[in-house]
PDB file of C-alpha atoms and ligand atoms in Angstrom:
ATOM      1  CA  UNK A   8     -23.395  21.907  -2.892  1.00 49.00           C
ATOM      2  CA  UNK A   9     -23.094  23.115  -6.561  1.00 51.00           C
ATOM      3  CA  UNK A  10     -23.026  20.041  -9.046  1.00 58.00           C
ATOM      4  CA  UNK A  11     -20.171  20.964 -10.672  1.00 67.00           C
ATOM      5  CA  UNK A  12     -18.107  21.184  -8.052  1.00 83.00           C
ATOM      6  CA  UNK A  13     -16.928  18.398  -5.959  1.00 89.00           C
ATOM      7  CA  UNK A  14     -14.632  18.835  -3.337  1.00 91.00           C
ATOM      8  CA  UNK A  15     -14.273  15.310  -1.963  1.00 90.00           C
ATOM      9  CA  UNK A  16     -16.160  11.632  -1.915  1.00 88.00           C
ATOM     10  CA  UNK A  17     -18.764  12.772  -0.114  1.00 91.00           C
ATOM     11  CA  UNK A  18     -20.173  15.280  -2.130  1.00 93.00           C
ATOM     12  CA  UNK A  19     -19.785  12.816  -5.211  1.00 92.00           C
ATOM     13  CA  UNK A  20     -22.121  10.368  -3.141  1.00 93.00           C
ATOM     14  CA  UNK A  21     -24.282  13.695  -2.900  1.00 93.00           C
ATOM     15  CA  UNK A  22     -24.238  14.405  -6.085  1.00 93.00           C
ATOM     16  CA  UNK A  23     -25.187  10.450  -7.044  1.00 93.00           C
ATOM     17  CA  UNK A  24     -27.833  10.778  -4.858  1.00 94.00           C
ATOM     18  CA  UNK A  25     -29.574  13.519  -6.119  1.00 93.00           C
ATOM     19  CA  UNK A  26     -29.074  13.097  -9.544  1.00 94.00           C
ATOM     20  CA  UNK A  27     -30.808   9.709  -8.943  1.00 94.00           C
ATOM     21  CA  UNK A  28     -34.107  11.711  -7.127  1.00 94.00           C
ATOM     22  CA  UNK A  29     -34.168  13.970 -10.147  1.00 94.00           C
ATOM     23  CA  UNK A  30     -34.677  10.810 -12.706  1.00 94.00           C
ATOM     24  CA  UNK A  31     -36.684   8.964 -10.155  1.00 93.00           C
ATOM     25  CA  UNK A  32     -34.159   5.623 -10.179  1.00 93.00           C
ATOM     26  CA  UNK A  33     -35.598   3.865  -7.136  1.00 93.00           C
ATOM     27  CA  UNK A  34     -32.862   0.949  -7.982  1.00 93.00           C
ATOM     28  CA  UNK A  35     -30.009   3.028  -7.497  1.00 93.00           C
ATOM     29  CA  UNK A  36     -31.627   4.764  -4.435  1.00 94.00           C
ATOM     30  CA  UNK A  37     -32.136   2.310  -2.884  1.00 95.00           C
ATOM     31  CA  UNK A  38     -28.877   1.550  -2.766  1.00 93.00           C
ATOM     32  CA  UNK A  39     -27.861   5.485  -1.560  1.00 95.00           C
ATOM     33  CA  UNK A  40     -29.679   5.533   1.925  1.00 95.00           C
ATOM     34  CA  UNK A  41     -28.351   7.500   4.635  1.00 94.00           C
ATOM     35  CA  UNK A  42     -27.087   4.422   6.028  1.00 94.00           C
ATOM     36  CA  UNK A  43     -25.243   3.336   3.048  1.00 94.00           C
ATOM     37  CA  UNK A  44     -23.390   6.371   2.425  1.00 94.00           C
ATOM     38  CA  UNK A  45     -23.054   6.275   6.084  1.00 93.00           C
ATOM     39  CA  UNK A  46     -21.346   3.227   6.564  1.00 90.00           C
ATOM     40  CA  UNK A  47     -19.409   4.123   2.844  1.00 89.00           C
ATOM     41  CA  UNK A  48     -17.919   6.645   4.440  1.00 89.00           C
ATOM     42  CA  UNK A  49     -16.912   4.976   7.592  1.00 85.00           C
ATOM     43  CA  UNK A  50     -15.223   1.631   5.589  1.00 80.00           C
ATOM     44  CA  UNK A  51     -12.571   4.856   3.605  1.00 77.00           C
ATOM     45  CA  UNK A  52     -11.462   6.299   6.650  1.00 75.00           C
ATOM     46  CA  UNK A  53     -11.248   3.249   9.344  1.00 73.00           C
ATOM     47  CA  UNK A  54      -9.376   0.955   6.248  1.00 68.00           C
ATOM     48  CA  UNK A  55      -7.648   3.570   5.356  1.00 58.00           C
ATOM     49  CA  UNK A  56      -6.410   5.011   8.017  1.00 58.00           C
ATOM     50  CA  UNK A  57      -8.113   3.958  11.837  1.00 48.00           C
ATOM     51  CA  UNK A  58      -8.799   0.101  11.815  1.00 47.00           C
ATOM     52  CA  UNK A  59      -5.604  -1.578  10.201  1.00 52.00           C
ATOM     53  CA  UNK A  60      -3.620   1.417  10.066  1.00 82.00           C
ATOM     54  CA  UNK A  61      -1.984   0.242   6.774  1.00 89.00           C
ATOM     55  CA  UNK A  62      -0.429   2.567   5.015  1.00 90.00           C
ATOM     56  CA  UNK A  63       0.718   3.960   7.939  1.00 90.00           C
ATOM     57  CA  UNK A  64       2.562   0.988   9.505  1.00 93.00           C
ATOM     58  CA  UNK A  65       3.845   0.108   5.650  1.00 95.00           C
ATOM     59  CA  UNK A  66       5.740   3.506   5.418  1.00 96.00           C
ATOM     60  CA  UNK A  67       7.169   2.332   9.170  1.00 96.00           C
ATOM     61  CA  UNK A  68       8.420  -0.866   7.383  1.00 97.00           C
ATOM     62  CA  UNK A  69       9.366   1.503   4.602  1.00 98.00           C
ATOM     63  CA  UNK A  70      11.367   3.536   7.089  1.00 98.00           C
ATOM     64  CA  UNK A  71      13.258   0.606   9.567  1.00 98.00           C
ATOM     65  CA  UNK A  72      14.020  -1.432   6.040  1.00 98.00           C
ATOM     66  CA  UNK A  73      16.194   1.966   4.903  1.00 98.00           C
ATOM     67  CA  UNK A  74      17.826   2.704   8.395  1.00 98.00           C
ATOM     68  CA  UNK A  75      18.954  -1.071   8.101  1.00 98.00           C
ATOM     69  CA  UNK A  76      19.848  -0.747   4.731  1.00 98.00           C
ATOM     70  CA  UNK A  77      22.404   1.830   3.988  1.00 98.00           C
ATOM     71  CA  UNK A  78      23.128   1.194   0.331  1.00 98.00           C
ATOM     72  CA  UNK A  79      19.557   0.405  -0.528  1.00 98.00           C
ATOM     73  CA  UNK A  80      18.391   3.694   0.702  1.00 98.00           C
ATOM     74  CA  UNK A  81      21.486   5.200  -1.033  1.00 98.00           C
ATOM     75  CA  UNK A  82      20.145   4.069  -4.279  1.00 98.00           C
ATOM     76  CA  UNK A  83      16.549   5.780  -3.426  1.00 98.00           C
ATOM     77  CA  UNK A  84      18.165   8.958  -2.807  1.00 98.00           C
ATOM     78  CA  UNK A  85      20.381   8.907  -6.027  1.00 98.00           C
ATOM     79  CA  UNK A  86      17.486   8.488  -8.036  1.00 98.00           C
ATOM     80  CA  UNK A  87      15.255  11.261  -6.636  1.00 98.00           C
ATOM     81  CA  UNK A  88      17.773  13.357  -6.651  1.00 98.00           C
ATOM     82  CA  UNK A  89      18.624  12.619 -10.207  1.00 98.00           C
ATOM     83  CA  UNK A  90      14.678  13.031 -11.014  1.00 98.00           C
ATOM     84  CA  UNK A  91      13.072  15.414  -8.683  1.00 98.00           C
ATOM     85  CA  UNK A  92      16.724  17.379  -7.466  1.00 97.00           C
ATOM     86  CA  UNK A  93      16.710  19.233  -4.220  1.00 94.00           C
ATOM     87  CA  UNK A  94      14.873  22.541  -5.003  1.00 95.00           C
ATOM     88  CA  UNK A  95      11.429  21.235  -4.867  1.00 97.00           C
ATOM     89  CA  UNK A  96       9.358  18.391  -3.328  1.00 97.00           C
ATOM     90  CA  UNK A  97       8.599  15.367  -5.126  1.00 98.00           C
ATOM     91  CA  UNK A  98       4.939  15.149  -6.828  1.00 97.00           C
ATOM     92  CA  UNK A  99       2.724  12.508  -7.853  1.00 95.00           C
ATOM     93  CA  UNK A 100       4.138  13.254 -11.542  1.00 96.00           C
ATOM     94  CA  UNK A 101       7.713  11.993 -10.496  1.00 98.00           C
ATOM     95  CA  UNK A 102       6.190   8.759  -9.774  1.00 97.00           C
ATOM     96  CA  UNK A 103       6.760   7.106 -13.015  1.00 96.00           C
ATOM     97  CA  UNK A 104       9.945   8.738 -13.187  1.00 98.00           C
ATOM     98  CA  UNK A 105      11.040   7.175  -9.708  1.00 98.00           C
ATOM     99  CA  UNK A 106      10.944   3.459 -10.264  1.00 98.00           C
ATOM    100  CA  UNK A 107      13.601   2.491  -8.067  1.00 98.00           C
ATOM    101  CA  UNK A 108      12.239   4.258  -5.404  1.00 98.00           C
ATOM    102  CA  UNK A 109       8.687   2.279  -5.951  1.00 98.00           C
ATOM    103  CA  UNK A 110      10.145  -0.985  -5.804  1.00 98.00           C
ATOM    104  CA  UNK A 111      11.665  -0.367  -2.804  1.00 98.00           C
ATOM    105  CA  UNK A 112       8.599   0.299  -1.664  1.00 98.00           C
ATOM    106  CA  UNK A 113       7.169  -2.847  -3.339  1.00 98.00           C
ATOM    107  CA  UNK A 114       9.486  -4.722  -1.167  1.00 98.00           C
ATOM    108  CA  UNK A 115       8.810  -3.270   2.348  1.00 98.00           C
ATOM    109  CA  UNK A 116       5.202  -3.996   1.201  1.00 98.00           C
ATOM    110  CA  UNK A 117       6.350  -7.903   0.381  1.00 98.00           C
ATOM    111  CA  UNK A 118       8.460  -8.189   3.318  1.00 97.00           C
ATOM    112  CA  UNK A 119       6.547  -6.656   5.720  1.00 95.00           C
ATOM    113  CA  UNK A 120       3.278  -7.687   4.456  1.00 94.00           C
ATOM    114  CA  UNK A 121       1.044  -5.561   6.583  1.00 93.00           C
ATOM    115  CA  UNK A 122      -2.341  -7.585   5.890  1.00 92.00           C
ATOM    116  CA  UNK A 123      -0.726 -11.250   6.844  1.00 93.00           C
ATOM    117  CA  UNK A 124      -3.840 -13.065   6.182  1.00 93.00           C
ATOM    118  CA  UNK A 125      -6.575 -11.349   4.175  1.00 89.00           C
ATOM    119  CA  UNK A 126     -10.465 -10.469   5.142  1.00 87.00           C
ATOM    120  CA  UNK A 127     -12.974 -13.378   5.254  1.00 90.00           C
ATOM    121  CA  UNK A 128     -14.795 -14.101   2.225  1.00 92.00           C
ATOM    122  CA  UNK A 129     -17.150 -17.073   1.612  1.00 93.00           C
ATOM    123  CA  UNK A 130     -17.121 -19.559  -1.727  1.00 95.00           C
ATOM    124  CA  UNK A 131     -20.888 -19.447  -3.336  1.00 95.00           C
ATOM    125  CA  UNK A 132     -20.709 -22.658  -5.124  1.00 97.00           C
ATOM    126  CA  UNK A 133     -18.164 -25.956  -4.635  1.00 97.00           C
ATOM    127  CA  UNK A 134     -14.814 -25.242  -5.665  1.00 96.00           C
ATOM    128  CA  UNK A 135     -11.674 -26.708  -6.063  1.00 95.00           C
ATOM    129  CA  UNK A 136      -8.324 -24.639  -5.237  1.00 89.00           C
ATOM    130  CA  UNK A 137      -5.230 -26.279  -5.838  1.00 87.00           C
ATOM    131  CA  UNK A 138      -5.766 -29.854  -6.540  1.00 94.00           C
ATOM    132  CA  UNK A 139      -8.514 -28.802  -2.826  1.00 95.00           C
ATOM    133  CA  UNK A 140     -12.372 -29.458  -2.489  1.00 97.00           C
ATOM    134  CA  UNK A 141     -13.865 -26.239  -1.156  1.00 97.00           C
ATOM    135  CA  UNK A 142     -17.826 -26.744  -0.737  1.00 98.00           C
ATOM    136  CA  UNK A 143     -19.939 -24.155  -1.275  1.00 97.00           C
ATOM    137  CA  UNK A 144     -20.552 -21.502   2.239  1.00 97.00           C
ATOM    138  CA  UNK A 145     -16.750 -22.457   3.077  1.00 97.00           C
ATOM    139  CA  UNK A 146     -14.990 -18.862   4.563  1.00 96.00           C
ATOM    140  CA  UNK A 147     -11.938 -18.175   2.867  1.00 94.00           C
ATOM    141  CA  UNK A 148      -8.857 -16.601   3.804  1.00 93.00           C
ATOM    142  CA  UNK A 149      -5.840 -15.346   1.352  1.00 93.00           C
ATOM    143  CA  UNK A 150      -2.540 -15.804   3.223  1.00 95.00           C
ATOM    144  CA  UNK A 151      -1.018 -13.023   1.783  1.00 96.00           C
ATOM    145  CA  UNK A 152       2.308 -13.164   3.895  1.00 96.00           C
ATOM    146  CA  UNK A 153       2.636 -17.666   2.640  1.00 97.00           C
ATOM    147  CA  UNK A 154       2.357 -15.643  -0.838  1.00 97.00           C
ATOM    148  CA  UNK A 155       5.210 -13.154   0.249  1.00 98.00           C
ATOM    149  CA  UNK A 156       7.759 -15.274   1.306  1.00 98.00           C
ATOM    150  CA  UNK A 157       7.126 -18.866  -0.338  1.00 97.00           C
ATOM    151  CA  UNK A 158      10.740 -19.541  -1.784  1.00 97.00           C
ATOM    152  CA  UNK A 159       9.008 -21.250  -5.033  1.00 96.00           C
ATOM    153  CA  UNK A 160       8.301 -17.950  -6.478  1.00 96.00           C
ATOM    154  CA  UNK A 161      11.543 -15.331  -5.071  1.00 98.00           C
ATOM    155  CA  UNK A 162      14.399 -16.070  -5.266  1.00 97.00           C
ATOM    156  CA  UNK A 163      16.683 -15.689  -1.739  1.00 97.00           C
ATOM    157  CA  UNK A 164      13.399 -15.165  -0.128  1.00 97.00           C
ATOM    158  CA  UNK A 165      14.496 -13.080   2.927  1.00 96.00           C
ATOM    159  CA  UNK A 166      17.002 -10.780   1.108  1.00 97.00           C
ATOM    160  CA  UNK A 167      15.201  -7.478   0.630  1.00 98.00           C
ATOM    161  CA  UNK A 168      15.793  -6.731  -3.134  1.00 98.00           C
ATOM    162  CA  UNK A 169      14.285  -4.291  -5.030  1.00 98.00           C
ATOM    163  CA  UNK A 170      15.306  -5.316  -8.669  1.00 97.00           C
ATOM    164  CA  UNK A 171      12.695  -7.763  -8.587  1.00 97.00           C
ATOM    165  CA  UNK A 172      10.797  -5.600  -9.607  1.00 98.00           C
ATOM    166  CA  UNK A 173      12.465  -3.286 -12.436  1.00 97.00           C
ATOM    167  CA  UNK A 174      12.756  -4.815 -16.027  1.00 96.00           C
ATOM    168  CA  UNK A 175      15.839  -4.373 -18.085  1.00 95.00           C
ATOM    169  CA  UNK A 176      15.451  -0.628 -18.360  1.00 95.00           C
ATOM    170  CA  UNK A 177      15.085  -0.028 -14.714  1.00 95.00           C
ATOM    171  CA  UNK A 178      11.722   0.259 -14.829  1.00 96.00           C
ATOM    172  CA  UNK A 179       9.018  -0.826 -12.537  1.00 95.00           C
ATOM    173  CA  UNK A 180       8.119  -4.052 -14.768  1.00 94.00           C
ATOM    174  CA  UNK A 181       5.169  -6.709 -14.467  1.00 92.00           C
ATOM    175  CA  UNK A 182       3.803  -7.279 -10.871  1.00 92.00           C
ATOM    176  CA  UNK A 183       5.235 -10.416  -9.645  1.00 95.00           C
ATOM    177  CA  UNK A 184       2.711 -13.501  -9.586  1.00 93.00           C
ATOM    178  CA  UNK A 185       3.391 -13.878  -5.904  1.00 96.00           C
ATOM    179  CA  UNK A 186       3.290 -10.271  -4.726  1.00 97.00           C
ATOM    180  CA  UNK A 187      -0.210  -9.583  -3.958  1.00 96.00           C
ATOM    181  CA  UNK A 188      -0.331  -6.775  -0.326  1.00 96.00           C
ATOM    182  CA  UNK A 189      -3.991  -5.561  -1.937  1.00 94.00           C
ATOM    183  CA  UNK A 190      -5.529  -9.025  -2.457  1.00 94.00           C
ATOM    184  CA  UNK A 191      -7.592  -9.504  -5.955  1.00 91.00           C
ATOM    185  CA  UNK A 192     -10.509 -10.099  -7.860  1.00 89.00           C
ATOM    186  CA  UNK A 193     -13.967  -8.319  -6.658  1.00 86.00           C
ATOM    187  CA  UNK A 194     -12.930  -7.588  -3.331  1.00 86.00           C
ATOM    188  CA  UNK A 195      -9.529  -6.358  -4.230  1.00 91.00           C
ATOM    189  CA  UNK A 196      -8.423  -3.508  -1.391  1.00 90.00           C
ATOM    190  CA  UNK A 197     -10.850  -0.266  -2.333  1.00 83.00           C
ATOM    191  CA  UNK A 198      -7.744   1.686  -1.488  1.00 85.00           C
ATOM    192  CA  UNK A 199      -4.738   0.308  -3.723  1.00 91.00           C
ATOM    193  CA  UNK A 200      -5.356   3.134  -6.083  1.00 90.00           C
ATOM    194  CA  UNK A 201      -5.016   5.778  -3.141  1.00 87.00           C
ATOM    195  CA  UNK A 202      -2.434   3.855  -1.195  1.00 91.00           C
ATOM    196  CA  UNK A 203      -0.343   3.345  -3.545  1.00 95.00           C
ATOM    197  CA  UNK A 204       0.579   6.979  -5.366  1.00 96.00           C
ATOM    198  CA  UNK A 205      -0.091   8.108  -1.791  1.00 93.00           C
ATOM    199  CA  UNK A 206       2.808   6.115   0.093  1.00 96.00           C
ATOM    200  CA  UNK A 207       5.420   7.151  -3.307  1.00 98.00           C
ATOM    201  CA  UNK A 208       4.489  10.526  -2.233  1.00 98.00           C
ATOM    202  CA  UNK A 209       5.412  10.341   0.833  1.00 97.00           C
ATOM    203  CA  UNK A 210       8.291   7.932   1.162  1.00 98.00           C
ATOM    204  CA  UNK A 211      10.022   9.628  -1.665  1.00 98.00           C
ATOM    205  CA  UNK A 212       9.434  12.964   0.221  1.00 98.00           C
ATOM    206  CA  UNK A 213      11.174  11.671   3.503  1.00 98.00           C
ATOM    207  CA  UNK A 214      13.551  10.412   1.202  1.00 98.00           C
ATOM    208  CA  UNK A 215      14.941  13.429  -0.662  1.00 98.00           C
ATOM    209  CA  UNK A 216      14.756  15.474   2.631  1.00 98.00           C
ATOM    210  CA  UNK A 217      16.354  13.289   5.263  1.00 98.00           C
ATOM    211  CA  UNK A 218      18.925  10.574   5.580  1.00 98.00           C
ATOM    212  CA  UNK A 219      18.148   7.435   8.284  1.00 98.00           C
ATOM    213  CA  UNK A 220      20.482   5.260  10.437  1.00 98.00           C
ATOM    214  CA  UNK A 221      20.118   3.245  13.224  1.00 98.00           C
ATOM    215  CA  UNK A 222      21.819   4.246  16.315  1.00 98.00           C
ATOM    216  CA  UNK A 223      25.478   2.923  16.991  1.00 96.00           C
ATOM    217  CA  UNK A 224      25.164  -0.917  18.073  1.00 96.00           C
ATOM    218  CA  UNK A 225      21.724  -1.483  16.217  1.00 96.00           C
ATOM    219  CA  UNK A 226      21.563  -4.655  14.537  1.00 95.00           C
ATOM    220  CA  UNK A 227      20.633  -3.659  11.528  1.00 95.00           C
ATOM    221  CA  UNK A 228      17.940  -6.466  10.969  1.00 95.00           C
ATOM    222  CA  UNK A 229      14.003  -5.838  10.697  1.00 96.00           C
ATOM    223  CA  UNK A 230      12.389  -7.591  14.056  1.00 94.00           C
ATOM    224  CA  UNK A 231       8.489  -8.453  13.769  1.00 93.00           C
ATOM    225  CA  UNK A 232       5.848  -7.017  15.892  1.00 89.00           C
ATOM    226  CA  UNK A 233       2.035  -6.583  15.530  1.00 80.00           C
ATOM    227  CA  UNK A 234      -0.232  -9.641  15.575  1.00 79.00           C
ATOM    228  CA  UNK A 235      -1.968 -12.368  13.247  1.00 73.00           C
ATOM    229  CA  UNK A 236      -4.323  -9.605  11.602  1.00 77.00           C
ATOM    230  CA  UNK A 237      -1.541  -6.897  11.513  1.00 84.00           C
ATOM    231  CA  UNK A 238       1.870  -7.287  10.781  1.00 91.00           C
ATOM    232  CA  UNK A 239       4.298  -4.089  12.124  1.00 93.00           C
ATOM    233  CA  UNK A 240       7.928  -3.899  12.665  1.00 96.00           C
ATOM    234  CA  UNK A 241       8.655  -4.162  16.382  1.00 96.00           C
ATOM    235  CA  UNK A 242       9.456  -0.842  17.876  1.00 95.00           C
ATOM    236  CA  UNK A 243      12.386   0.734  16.593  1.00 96.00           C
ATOM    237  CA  UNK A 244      14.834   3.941  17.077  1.00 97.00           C
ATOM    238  CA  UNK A 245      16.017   5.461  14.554  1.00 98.00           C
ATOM    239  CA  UNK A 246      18.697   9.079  13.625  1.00 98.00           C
ATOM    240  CA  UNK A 247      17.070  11.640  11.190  1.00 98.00           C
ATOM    241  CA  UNK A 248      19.517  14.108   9.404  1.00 97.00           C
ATOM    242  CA  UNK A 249      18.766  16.959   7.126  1.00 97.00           C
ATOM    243  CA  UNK A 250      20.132  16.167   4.003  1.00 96.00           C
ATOM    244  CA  UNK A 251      18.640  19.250   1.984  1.00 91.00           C
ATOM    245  CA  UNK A 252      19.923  22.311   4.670  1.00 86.00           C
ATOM    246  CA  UNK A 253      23.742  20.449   5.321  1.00 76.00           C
TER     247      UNK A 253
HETATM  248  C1  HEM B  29      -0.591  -0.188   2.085  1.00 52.88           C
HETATM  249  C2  HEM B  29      -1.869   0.088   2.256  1.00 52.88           C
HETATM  250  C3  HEM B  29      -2.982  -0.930   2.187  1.00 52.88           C
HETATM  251  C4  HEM B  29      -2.932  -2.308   2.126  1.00 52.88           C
HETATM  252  C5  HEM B  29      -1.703  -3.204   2.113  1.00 52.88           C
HETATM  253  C6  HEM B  29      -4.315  -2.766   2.068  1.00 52.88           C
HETATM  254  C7  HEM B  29      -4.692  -4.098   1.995  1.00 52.88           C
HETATM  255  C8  HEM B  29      -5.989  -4.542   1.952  1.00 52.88           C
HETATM  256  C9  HEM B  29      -6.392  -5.936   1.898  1.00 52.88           C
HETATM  257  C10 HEM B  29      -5.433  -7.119   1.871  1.00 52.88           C
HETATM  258  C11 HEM B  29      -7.744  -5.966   1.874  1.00 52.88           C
HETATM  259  C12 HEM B  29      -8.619  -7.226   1.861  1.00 52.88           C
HETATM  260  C13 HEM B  29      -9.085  -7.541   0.452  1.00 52.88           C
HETATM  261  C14 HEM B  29      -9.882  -8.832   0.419  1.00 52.88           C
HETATM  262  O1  HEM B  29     -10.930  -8.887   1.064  1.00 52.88           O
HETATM  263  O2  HEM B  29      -9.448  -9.784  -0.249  1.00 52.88           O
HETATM  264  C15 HEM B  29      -8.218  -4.598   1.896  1.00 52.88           C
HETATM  265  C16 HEM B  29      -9.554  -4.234   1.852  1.00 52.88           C
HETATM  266  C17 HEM B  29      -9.993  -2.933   1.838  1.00 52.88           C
HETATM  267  N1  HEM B  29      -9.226  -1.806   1.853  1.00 52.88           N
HETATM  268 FE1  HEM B  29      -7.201  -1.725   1.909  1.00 52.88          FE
HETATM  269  N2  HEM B  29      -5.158  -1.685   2.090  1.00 52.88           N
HETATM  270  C18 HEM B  29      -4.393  -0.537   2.157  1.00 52.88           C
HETATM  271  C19 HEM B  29      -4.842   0.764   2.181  1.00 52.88           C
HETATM  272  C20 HEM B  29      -6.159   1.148   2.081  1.00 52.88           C
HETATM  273  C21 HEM B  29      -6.619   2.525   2.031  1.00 52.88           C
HETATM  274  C22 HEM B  29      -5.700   3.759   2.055  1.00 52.88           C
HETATM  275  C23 HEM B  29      -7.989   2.477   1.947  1.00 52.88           C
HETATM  276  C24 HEM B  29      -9.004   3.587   1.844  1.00 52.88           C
HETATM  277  C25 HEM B  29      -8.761   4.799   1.376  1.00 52.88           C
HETATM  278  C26 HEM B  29      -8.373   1.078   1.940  1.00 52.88           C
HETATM  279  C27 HEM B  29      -9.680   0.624   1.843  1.00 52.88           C
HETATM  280  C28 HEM B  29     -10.059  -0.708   1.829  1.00 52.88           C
HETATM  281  C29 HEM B  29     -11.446  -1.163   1.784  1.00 52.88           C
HETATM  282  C30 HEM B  29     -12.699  -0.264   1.749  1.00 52.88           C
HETATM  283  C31 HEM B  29     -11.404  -2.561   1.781  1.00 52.88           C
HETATM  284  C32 HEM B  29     -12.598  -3.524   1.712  1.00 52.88           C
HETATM  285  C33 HEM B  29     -12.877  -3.850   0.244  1.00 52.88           C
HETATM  286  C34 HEM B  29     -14.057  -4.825   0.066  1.00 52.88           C
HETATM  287  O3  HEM B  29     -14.305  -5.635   0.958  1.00 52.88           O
HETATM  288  O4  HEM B  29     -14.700  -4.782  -0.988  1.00 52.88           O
HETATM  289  N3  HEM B  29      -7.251   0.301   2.012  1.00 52.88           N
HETATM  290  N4  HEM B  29      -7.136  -3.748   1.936  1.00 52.88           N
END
């Protein structure tokens, strides 16, 4: 590998590696064994993509909330459309163009919440949380999907909205106190930053190309699936159309 050029996360891990030989920091090799970059390696893929599944399942959510919602996913279209047109594919550029089309997403993500309940973490000192006394070695839990739909902090709770999340101008505004799919703090998801242009990318891509229904007779409404550490929408047919070569 040639230092100045990095293909991927590994060879930056490489690269941090030897760079750390060369000026003989024992700290920060110790911290750069073959089992750390290892296991590194391992936590990307499996959160990413093999243990929870997440993004995967979220553009599912994505998907099933626009069959069921005609004039929602009429909206998305209109805007990409407007923004990206029909001649090309959506990039990562068009993202801050595409606001609509990221709340929607935003709301899938609240709705759907595909992390109900959040990893395990520990408290290292007595606490108090919420008017609560949390000694010291407690494990912790966030409940991201109480969060999601706790009808204290959105308004018609159940109704799948985007506009809570565009400002006056139509733009994607502040994050919502109670909106929170990547958790927070230190051991905030590693992958938000991925995930998150990522899932635009593709959900505005399936957007522009195709237009979703439900088959005739369909109730329209999202049924749950999945279990207490995975939320997923229970399994679900759906019509696909070409909207670009009609
Ligand atoms: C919609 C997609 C995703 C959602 C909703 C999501 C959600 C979460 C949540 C709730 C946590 C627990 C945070 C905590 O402990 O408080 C987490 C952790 C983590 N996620 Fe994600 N995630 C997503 C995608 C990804 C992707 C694509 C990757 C990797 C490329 C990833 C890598 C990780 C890692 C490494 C952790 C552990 C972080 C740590 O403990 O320090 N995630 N994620």
């Amino acid at each position: 590998m040639i230092s100045d050029k990095i293909r991927d996360f590994t060879d930056s891990l490489i690269l941090a590696r030897k760079e750390a030989e060369q000026e003989e920091n024992d700290e920060v090799l110790s911290q750069l064994t073959n089992t750390h970059l290892r296991q590194t390696l391992m936590d990307i893929f499996s959160a990413g993509i093999d243990m929870i599944d997440t993004s995967r399942i979220t553009l599912y959510f994505a998907v099933r909330y626009m069959a069921g919602l005609p004039d929602i996913q009429s909206k998305v279209q209109e805007e990409i459309d407007r923004v990206v047109g029909k001649d090309r594919l959506p990039t990562i550029k068009d993202r801050e163009n595409l606001s609509y089309t990221e709340a929607t997403l935003h709301e899938a993500m609240r709705l759907g919440t595909v992390v109900p309940v959040g990893l395990p973490h520990s408290t290292m000192c007595d606490t108090k949380v919420g008017g609560y006394d949390v000694p010291q070695d407690t494990v912790v839990m966030i409940n991201h999907w109480a969060l999601h739909h706790d009808p204290n902090y959105w308004i018609d709770v159940e109704k799948f909205d985007p506009t809570r999340y565009l400002d006056e101008n139509g733009k994607l505004g502040m994050k919502p106190e109670s909106w929170l799919p990547f958790s927070a703090g230190r051991r905030v998801c590693l992958g938000e930053v991925v995930a998150k242009p990522e899932l635009h990318l593709i959900f505005a891509t399936i957007m522009q190309r195709f237009k979703i229904t439900l088959p005739e007779g369909t109730n329209p409404e999202l049924k749950l699936g999945g279990s207490s550490s995975n939320t997923q929408p229970a399994p679900f047919q759906i019509i696909v159309e070409d909207r670009i070569n009609t």
